[in-house]
């Protein structure tokens, strides 16, 4: 009875918010209404834990000078958007000087901005505007390689002084009948073909784990560490709040230079020139990587110690969850604040609720105690979440991503439900696609997820005034854009913003996270339950992962009461019983295909 009473209060409270998604202030009020003094004893979360990190892919965010490619002034003009979303940090993909073969991940000057994006002054202006708006700035940082047009590489080609072994040089294994040099081993690049490129001038091969225009720096050489750490320091001095460190498993190579096993899995379709066909035991995730990163972290910690503001280190390592945990380091030797958790990229349109449960839980199964998790559903290297999970599941994907107990990363456009755009072979610019040719490019090209951002329904979606943008826009920008989604009664953007508001609650910050599966393999649930002493408001996400309508009966799920209130729901939800703010009986929650809900309840 008492319970129903409290529920009624909550319902009335939400009702007073006119049955739309409760506003930020109402959520905060919920906290103060139902929290006890115990709250004061809790460790507050730091910015890098609380925040959603919003990934800006600068080429495609906002173009200010009409050349068809985004730039820093463009980002400055859109800072209000980050504020509206409620994100507290942005990560910008590389804006350093670069010939742009890998669109900025091939750096020819680690301490300057590429003119395509602007100048160091523009950068300082951006940094200042972000600071005024309490938004942290995280730089992408690429330690593994430089561009082949970096002066270090040129000096290395010519064996000039200390630069002679800044890169990984190797003699040929021999010469074939035509007198062509033979590569030192079978190492195969991430972007297809040999990891070795012959240099006429030096008469040696150099190593490139990515494209040939991205020669790997030689981390066996201590001087290289110093150079890279000096570049890191340069940006710390410029006031950046942290780094997303690129491709860290590739930093070291085993010095035996032995062949890597080809297709030990017996895949009948394995191709000799593809990275995925080898077990990279000599070129990926070697233990020395952690030694280098630990030094980098120490440098960040010096800055943290100077003013108490954490300089955050997030690392990108495409390795399995278990070895990935090594990147947290230990209490004695901390490394990353967190490695990116890519598990949810494993979702496909065919995935069932058990798959989602497994992917969500896996991180916590292995994360060493005392650490903080992260999560994401997409980035500039992968299919967009709408394409990966299915268009109808984008709100579900955002719900799981944003309400997950950890730092969430949102790739620009996921909040709008942007989809991959098919790109013809002629328009393809990504080296990952170009390198494999017209027959296989669609499998490897990352262009489809990198098309310009949709601001409104004007020409080029308000992204640029150019006649031709660097990649074509998705045709659906006319309906899927910030302006339209802000104006619509319901939209992915509105759902997304309401999710971010929930991160301000104590239950999001301190609550537990448990998952369940119902209705065979179709319904997934994720409960964020309040610890008794802290809060009495809890919530959970409910997702129909399947394509058939279903009715979920939650009466067997521990802790879930007989009724809950709808906090938000996916776009296109047909059932009138699940209006935002309404109460649903938890023994029969109707869910249409790919529908999802966030429900709230008061713990007794
Ligand atoms: C990972 C980055 O995310 C990707 O875009 C890039 O091509 C490679 N690292 C190489 O830097
Ligand atoms: Mg390397």
Short mmCIF file of N, CA and C in Angstrom, two decimals, residues 34-108:
data_model
loop_
_atom_site.label_atom_id
_atom_site.label_comp_id
_atom_site.label_asym_id
_atom_site.label_seq_id
_atom_site.Cartn_x
_atom_site.Cartn_y
_atom_site.Cartn_z
N UNK A 34 14.30 12.24 -3.01
CA UNK A 34 14.37 10.90 -2.46
C UNK A 34 15.73 10.47 -1.94
N UNK A 35 16.68 11.38 -1.95
CA UNK A 35 17.98 10.98 -1.45
C UNK A 35 18.08 11.24 0.05
N UNK A 36 18.96 10.52 0.67
CA UNK A 36 19.15 10.74 2.10
C UNK A 36 20.51 11.41 2.31
N UNK A 37 20.77 11.72 3.54
CA UNK A 37 22.06 12.38 3.84
C UNK A 37 23.23 11.47 3.51
N UNK A 38 22.96 10.19 3.35
CA UNK A 38 24.01 9.22 2.99
C UNK A 38 24.76 9.66 1.73
N UNK A 39 24.00 10.32 0.88
CA UNK A 39 24.55 10.77 -0.38
C UNK A 39 25.86 11.54 -0.21
N UNK A 40 25.89 12.31 0.83
CA UNK A 40 27.05 13.17 1.07
C UNK A 40 28.32 12.35 1.26
N UNK A 41 28.15 11.11 1.72
CA UNK A 41 29.33 10.28 1.99
C UNK A 41 29.90 9.69 0.70
N UNK A 42 29.16 9.78 -0.38
CA UNK A 42 29.62 9.13 -1.60
C UNK A 42 30.72 9.94 -2.28
N UNK A 43 31.67 9.22 -2.81
CA UNK A 43 32.73 9.83 -3.63
C UNK A 43 32.07 10.47 -4.84
N UNK A 44 32.24 11.73 -5.07
CA UNK A 44 31.64 12.27 -6.29
C UNK A 44 32.35 11.72 -7.53
N UNK A 45 31.63 11.54 -8.61
CA UNK A 45 32.29 11.09 -9.83
C UNK A 45 33.03 12.26 -10.46
N UNK A 46 34.13 11.95 -11.10
CA UNK A 46 34.91 13.00 -11.75
C UNK A 46 34.37 13.24 -13.17
N UNK A 47 34.81 14.34 -13.77
CA UNK A 47 34.26 14.71 -15.09
C UNK A 47 34.40 13.59 -16.10
N UNK A 48 35.51 12.91 -16.12
CA UNK A 48 35.76 11.90 -17.17
C UNK A 48 34.92 10.65 -16.95
N UNK A 49 34.34 10.52 -15.75
CA UNK A 49 33.46 9.38 -15.49
C UNK A 49 32.00 9.74 -15.81
N UNK A 50 31.64 10.94 -15.38
CA UNK A 50 30.26 11.42 -15.56
C UNK A 50 29.89 11.64 -17.02
N UNK A 51 30.86 12.13 -17.75
CA UNK A 51 30.52 12.69 -19.06
C UNK A 51 30.17 11.64 -20.11
N UNK A 52 29.43 12.11 -21.10
CA UNK A 52 29.39 11.41 -22.37
C UNK A 52 30.47 12.10 -23.20
N UNK A 53 31.37 11.33 -23.75
CA UNK A 53 32.39 11.91 -24.63
C UNK A 53 31.80 11.93 -26.03
N UNK A 54 31.67 13.13 -26.59
CA UNK A 54 31.07 13.26 -27.92
C UNK A 54 32.20 13.32 -28.94
N UNK A 55 32.21 12.35 -29.84
CA UNK A 55 33.29 12.32 -30.84
C UNK A 55 32.97 13.19 -32.04
N UNK A 56 33.82 14.20 -32.24
CA UNK A 56 33.69 15.06 -33.41
C UNK A 56 34.65 14.55 -34.49
N UNK A 57 34.10 14.21 -35.63
CA UNK A 57 34.95 13.87 -36.78
C UNK A 57 35.03 15.15 -37.59
N UNK A 58 36.13 15.89 -37.45
CA UNK A 58 36.12 17.31 -37.86
C UNK A 58 35.86 17.54 -39.34
N UNK A 59 36.27 16.62 -40.18
CA UNK A 59 36.04 16.82 -41.63
C UNK A 59 34.55 16.91 -41.94
N UNK A 60 33.74 16.28 -41.09
CA UNK A 60 32.32 16.14 -41.40
C UNK A 60 31.39 16.83 -40.42
N UNK A 61 31.94 17.69 -39.55
CA UNK A 61 31.06 18.27 -38.53
C UNK A 61 30.45 19.58 -39.00
N UNK A 62 31.29 20.57 -39.28
CA UNK A 62 30.78 21.86 -39.78
C UNK A 62 31.88 22.57 -40.55
N UNK A 63 31.55 22.93 -41.76
CA UNK A 63 32.49 23.64 -42.63
C UNK A 63 32.20 25.14 -42.53
N UNK A 64 33.21 25.94 -42.19
CA UNK A 64 32.97 27.39 -42.05
C UNK A 64 33.39 28.18 -43.27
N UNK A 65 34.27 27.62 -44.12
CA UNK A 65 34.79 28.44 -45.22
C UNK A 65 34.38 27.95 -46.60
N UNK A 66 33.43 27.03 -46.63
CA UNK A 66 32.85 26.64 -47.92
C UNK A 66 33.74 25.80 -48.82
N UNK A 67 34.75 25.13 -48.24
CA UNK A 67 35.59 24.28 -49.11
C UNK A 67 35.12 22.82 -49.11
N UNK A 68 34.02 22.56 -48.44
CA UNK A 68 33.44 21.21 -48.48
C UNK A 68 33.96 20.28 -47.40
N UNK A 69 34.88 20.77 -46.57
CA UNK A 69 35.43 19.97 -45.48
C UNK A 69 35.28 20.75 -44.17
N UNK A 70 34.92 20.09 -43.12
CA UNK A 70 34.72 20.75 -41.83
C UNK A 70 36.02 21.33 -41.27
N UNK A 71 35.90 22.24 -40.31
CA UNK A 71 37.10 22.90 -39.77
C UNK A 71 36.86 23.39 -38.34
N UNK A 72 37.91 23.97 -37.76
CA UNK A 72 37.83 24.36 -36.35
C UNK A 72 36.82 25.50 -36.13
N UNK A 73 36.83 26.50 -37.02
CA UNK A 73 35.84 27.57 -36.85
C UNK A 73 34.42 27.00 -36.92
N UNK A 74 34.25 25.98 -37.74
CA UNK A 74 32.95 25.30 -37.81
C UNK A 74 32.58 24.72 -36.45
N UNK A 75 33.54 24.07 -35.81
CA UNK A 75 33.25 23.47 -34.49
C UNK A 75 32.90 24.58 -33.50
N UNK A 76 33.68 25.68 -33.56
CA UNK A 76 33.41 26.79 -32.64
C UNK A 76 31.97 27.27 -32.79
N UNK A 77 31.52 27.36 -34.06
CA UNK A 77 30.17 27.89 -34.28
C UNK A 77 29.09 26.93 -33.77
N UNK A 78 29.48 25.71 -33.42
CA UNK A 78 28.48 24.73 -32.97
C UNK A 78 28.65 24.31 -31.51
N UNK A 79 29.42 25.06 -30.78
CA UNK A 79 29.65 24.66 -29.37
C UNK A 79 28.33 24.59 -28.59
N UNK A 80 27.40 25.47 -28.96
CA UNK A 80 26.10 25.44 -28.27
C UNK A 80 25.41 24.09 -28.37
N UNK A 81 25.67 23.43 -29.48
CA UNK A 81 25.04 22.11 -29.67
C UNK A 81 25.50 21.12 -28.60
N UNK A 82 26.80 21.19 -28.26
CA UNK A 82 27.30 20.28 -27.20
C UNK A 82 26.60 20.61 -25.88
N UNK A 83 26.41 21.92 -25.66
CA UNK A 83 25.75 22.34 -24.42
C UNK A 83 24.32 21.82 -24.40
N UNK A 84 23.63 21.97 -25.54
CA UNK A 84 22.24 21.49 -25.61
C UNK A 84 22.14 19.99 -25.37
N UNK A 85 23.12 19.26 -25.91
CA UNK A 85 23.09 17.81 -25.72
C UNK A 85 23.32 17.43 -24.26
N UNK A 86 24.13 18.24 -23.60
CA UNK A 86 24.46 17.93 -22.21
C UNK A 86 25.74 17.12 -22.08
N UNK A 87 26.58 17.13 -23.15
CA UNK A 87 27.85 16.40 -23.03
C UNK A 87 28.88 17.31 -22.35
N UNK A 88 29.76 16.72 -21.58
CA UNK A 88 30.75 17.52 -20.85
C UNK A 88 32.14 17.43 -21.46
N UNK A 89 32.30 16.65 -22.51
CA UNK A 89 33.62 16.51 -23.14
C UNK A 89 33.46 16.17 -24.61
N UNK A 90 34.36 16.72 -25.43
CA UNK A 90 34.40 16.29 -26.83
C UNK A 90 35.78 15.72 -27.13
N UNK A 91 35.78 14.72 -27.99
CA UNK A 91 37.04 14.18 -28.51
C UNK A 91 37.05 14.52 -29.99
N UNK A 92 38.13 15.15 -30.44
CA UNK A 92 38.23 15.53 -31.85
C UNK A 92 39.22 14.61 -32.55
N UNK A 93 38.79 13.96 -33.61
CA UNK A 93 39.70 13.16 -34.42
C UNK A 93 40.78 14.09 -34.98
N UNK A 94 41.94 13.55 -35.39
CA UNK A 94 43.13 14.39 -35.61
C UNK A 94 42.94 15.62 -36.50
N UNK A 95 43.49 16.74 -36.00
CA UNK A 95 43.45 18.00 -36.76
C UNK A 95 44.87 18.52 -37.00
N UNK A 96 45.86 17.66 -36.77
CA UNK A 96 47.26 18.05 -36.96
C UNK A 96 47.59 18.16 -38.44
N UNK A 97 48.74 18.78 -38.72
CA UNK A 97 49.21 18.86 -40.11
C UNK A 97 49.31 17.46 -40.68
N UNK A 98 48.77 17.31 -41.87
CA UNK A 98 48.72 15.96 -42.44
C UNK A 98 48.47 16.02 -43.94
N UNK A 99 49.08 15.12 -44.71
CA UNK A 99 48.73 15.03 -46.14
C UNK A 99 47.37 14.36 -46.33
N UNK A 100 46.74 13.90 -45.25
CA UNK A 100 45.36 13.39 -45.27
C UNK A 100 45.18 12.09 -46.06
N UNK A 101 46.23 11.31 -46.15
CA UNK A 101 46.06 10.02 -46.83
C UNK A 101 45.10 9.15 -46.01
N UNK A 102 45.27 9.18 -44.68
CA UNK A 102 44.34 8.49 -43.79
C UNK A 102 43.52 9.53 -43.01
N UNK A 103 43.23 10.64 -43.69
CA UNK A 103 42.37 11.69 -43.16
C UNK A 103 42.75 12.16 -41.76
N UNK A 104 44.05 12.44 -41.63
CA UNK A 104 44.54 13.05 -40.39
C UNK A 104 45.26 12.09 -39.49
N UNK A 105 45.07 10.78 -39.70
CA UNK A 105 45.79 9.80 -38.88
C UNK A 105 47.21 9.56 -39.43
N UNK A 106 47.58 10.35 -40.41
CA UNK A 106 48.95 10.34 -40.95
C UNK A 106 49.50 11.75 -40.71
N UNK A 107 50.26 11.91 -39.64
CA UNK A 107 50.62 13.25 -39.16
C UNK A 107 52.02 13.66 -39.62
N UNK A 108 52.09 14.85 -40.22
CA UNK A 108 53.41 15.32 -40.68
C UNK A 108 54.00 16.37 -39.75
#
